[in-house]
CSV table of C-alpha atoms in Angstrom, one decimal:
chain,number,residue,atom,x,y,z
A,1,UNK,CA,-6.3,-26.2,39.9
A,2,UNK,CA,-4.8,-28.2,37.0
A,3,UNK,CA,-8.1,-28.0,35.2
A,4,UNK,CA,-8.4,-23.9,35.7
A,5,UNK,CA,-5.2,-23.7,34.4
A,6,UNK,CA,-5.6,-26.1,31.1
A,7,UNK,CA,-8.8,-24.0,30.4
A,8,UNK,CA,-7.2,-20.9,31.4
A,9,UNK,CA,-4.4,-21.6,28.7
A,10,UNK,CA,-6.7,-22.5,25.8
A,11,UNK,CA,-8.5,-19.2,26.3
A,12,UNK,CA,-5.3,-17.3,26.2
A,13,UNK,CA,-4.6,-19.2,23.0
A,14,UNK,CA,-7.7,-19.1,21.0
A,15,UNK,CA,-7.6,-15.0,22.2
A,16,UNK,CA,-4.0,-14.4,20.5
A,17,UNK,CA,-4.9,-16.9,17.6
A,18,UNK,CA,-7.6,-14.1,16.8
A,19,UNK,CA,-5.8,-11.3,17.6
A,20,UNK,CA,-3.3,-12.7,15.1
A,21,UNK,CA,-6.0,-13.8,12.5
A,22,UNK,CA,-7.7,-9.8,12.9
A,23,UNK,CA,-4.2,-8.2,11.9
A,24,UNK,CA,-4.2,-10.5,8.8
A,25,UNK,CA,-7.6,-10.0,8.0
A,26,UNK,CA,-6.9,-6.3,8.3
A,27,UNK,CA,-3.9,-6.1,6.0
A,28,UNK,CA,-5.4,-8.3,3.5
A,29,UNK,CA,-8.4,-5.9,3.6
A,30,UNK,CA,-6.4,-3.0,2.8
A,31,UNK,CA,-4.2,-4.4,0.6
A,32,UNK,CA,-7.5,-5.0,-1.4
A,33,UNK,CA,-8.5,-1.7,-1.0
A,34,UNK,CA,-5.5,0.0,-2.3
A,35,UNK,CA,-5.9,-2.7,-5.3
A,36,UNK,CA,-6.2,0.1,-8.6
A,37,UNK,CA,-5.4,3.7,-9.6
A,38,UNK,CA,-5.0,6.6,-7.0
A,39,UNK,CA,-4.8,10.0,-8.4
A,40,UNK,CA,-3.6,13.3,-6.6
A,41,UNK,CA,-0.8,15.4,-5.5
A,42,UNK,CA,2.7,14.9,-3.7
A,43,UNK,CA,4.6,18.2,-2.1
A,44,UNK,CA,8.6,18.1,-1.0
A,45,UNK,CA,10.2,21.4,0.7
A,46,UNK,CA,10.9,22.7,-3.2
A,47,UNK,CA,8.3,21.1,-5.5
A,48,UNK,CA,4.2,20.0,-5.9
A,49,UNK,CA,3.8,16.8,-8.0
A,50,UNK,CA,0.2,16.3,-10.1
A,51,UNK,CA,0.5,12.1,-9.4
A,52,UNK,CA,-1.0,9.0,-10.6
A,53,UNK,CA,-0.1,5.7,-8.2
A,54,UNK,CA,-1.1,2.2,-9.7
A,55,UNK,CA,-1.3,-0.7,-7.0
A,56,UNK,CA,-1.5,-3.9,-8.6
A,57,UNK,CA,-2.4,-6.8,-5.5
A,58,UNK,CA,-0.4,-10.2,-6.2
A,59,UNK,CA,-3.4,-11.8,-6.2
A,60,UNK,CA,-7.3,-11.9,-4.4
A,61,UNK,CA,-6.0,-12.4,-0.8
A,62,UNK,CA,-2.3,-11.0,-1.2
A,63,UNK,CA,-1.1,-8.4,1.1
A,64,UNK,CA,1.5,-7.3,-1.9
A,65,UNK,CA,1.8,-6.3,-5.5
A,66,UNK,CA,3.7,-4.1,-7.3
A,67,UNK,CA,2.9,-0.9,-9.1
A,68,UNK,CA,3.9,2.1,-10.9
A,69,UNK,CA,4.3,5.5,-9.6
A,70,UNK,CA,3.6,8.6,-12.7
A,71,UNK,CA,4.4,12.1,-11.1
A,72,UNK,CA,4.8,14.9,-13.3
A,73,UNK,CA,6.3,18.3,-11.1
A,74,UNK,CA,4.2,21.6,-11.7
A,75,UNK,CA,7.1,24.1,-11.6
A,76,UNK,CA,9.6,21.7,-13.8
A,77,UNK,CA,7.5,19.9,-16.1
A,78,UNK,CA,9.2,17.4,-15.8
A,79,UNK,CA,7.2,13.7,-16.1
A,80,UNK,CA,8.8,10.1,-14.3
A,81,UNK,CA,7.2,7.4,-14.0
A,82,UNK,CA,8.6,4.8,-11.1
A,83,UNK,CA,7.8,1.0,-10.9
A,84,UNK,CA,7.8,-0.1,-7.2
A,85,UNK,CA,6.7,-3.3,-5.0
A,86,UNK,CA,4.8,-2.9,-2.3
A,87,UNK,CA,3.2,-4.6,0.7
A,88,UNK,CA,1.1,-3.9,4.0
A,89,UNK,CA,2.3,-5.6,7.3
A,90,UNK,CA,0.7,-4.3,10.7
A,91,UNK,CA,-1.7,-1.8,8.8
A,92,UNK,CA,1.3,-0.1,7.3
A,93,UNK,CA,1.8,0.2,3.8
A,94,UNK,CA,5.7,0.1,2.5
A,95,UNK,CA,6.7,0.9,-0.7
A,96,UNK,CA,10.5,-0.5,-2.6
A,97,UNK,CA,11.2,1.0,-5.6
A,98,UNK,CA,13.6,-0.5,-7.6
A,99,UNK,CA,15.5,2.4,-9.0
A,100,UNK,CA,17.1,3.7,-6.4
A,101,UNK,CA,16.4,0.8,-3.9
A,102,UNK,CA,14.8,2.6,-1.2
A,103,UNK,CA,12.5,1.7,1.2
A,104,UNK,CA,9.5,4.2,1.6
A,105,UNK,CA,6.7,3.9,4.3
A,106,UNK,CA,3.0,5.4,3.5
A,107,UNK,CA,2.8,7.2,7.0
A,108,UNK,CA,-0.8,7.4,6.7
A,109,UNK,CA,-3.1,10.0,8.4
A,110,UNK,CA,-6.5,8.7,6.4
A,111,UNK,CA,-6.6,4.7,5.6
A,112,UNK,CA,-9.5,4.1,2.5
A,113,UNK,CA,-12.2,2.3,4.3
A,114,UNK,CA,-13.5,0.8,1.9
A,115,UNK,CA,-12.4,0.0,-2.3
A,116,UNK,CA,-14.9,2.0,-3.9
A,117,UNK,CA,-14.1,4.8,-6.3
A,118,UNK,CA,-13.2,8.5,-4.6
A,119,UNK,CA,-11.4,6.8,-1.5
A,120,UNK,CA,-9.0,9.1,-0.4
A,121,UNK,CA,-5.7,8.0,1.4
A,122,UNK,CA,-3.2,10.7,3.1
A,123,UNK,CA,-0.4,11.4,4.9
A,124,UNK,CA,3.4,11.6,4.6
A,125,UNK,CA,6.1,9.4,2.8
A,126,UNK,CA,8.7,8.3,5.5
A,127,UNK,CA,12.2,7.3,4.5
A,128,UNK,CA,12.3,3.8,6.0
A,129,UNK,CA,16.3,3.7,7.2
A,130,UNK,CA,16.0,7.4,8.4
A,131,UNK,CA,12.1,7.6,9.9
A,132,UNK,CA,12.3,10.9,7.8
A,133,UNK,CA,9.4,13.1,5.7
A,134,UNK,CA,9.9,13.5,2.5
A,135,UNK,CA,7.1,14.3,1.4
A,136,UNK,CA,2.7,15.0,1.5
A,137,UNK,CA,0.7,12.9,-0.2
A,138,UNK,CA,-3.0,13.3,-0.9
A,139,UNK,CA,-4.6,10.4,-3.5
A,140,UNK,CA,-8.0,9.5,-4.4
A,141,UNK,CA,-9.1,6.6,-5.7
A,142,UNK,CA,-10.2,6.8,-9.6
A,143,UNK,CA,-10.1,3.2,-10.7
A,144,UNK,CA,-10.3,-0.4,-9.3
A,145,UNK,CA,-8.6,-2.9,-10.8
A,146,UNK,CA,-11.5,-5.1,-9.9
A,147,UNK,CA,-10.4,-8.0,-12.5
A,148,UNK,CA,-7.5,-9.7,-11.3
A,149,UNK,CA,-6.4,-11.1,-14.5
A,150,UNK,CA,-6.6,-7.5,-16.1
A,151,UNK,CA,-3.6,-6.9,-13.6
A,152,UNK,CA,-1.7,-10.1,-14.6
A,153,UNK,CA,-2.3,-9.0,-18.4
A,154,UNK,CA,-0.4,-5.8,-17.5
A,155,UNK,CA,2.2,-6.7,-15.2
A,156,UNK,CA,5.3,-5.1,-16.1
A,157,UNK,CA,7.7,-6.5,-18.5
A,158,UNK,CA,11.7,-6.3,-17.3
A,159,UNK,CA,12.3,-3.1,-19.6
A,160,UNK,CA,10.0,-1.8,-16.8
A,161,UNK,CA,12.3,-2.1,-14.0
């Protein structure tokens, strides 16, 4: 019985040691794939936004970066452009940006599934302290910031924040 339950207990371990290991593996796989320049729209109640998102990874197997958000609203014309950090835990992508310190989660209905060009990625941005919309997103990928030291050249200077 002893030995049943020794062998039964390293099963159980190597099986949550993978399960673990998968989730890692997944978030370091999307944090790769959302790695460059994601082009599309964003809608609130009372405007549409023509948008440009930059994800820059921290580094080949990060699960975080930081980026810049360029949104320029149709009916105002009015052009921001938003530096952020950002990182994926348990498949979810979450989003800080520094200006007004908020916490944003990519509530996503559509995941890229892979990092080639034309990826699309889509679903709502959810207020992190609230749990509510704020607004549609709909992004597709234009650019892959394949070179990692291209992103280290162009990380953001302090003026940037």
């Amino acid at each position: 019985m002893k030995r049943f339950t020794t062998t039964w207990t390293l099963v159980l371990m190597a099986v949550l040691s993978f399960s673990l290991m998968s989730c890692q593996n997944d978030d370091e796989r999307l944090a790769y794939y959302l790695d460059g320049v994601w082009q599309g729209n964003i809608t609130t109640d009372s405007q549409d936004y023509s948008t440009t998102i930059e994800f820059f990874q921290d580094g080949y197997y990060a699960t975080s970066g930081y980026g810049y958000e360029t949104s320029k609203g149709w009916s105002y014309g009015h052009t921001t452009r938003t530096y952020f950090e950002w990182w994926v835990q348990d498949r979810t992508i979450i989003l800080h940006y520094s200006d007004s310190h908020r916490y944003i989660v990519m509530d996503c209905n559509w995941l890229p599934g892979t990092d080639r060009l034309g990826e699309v990625i889509e679903g709502y941005f959810v207020d992190y302290d609230t749990g509510y919309d704020l607004a549609r997103f709909y992004l597709r990928k234009v650019y892959n910031n394949d070179n990692y030291y291209y992103a280290k050249e162009n990380h953001h200077t302090e003026d940037d924040k």
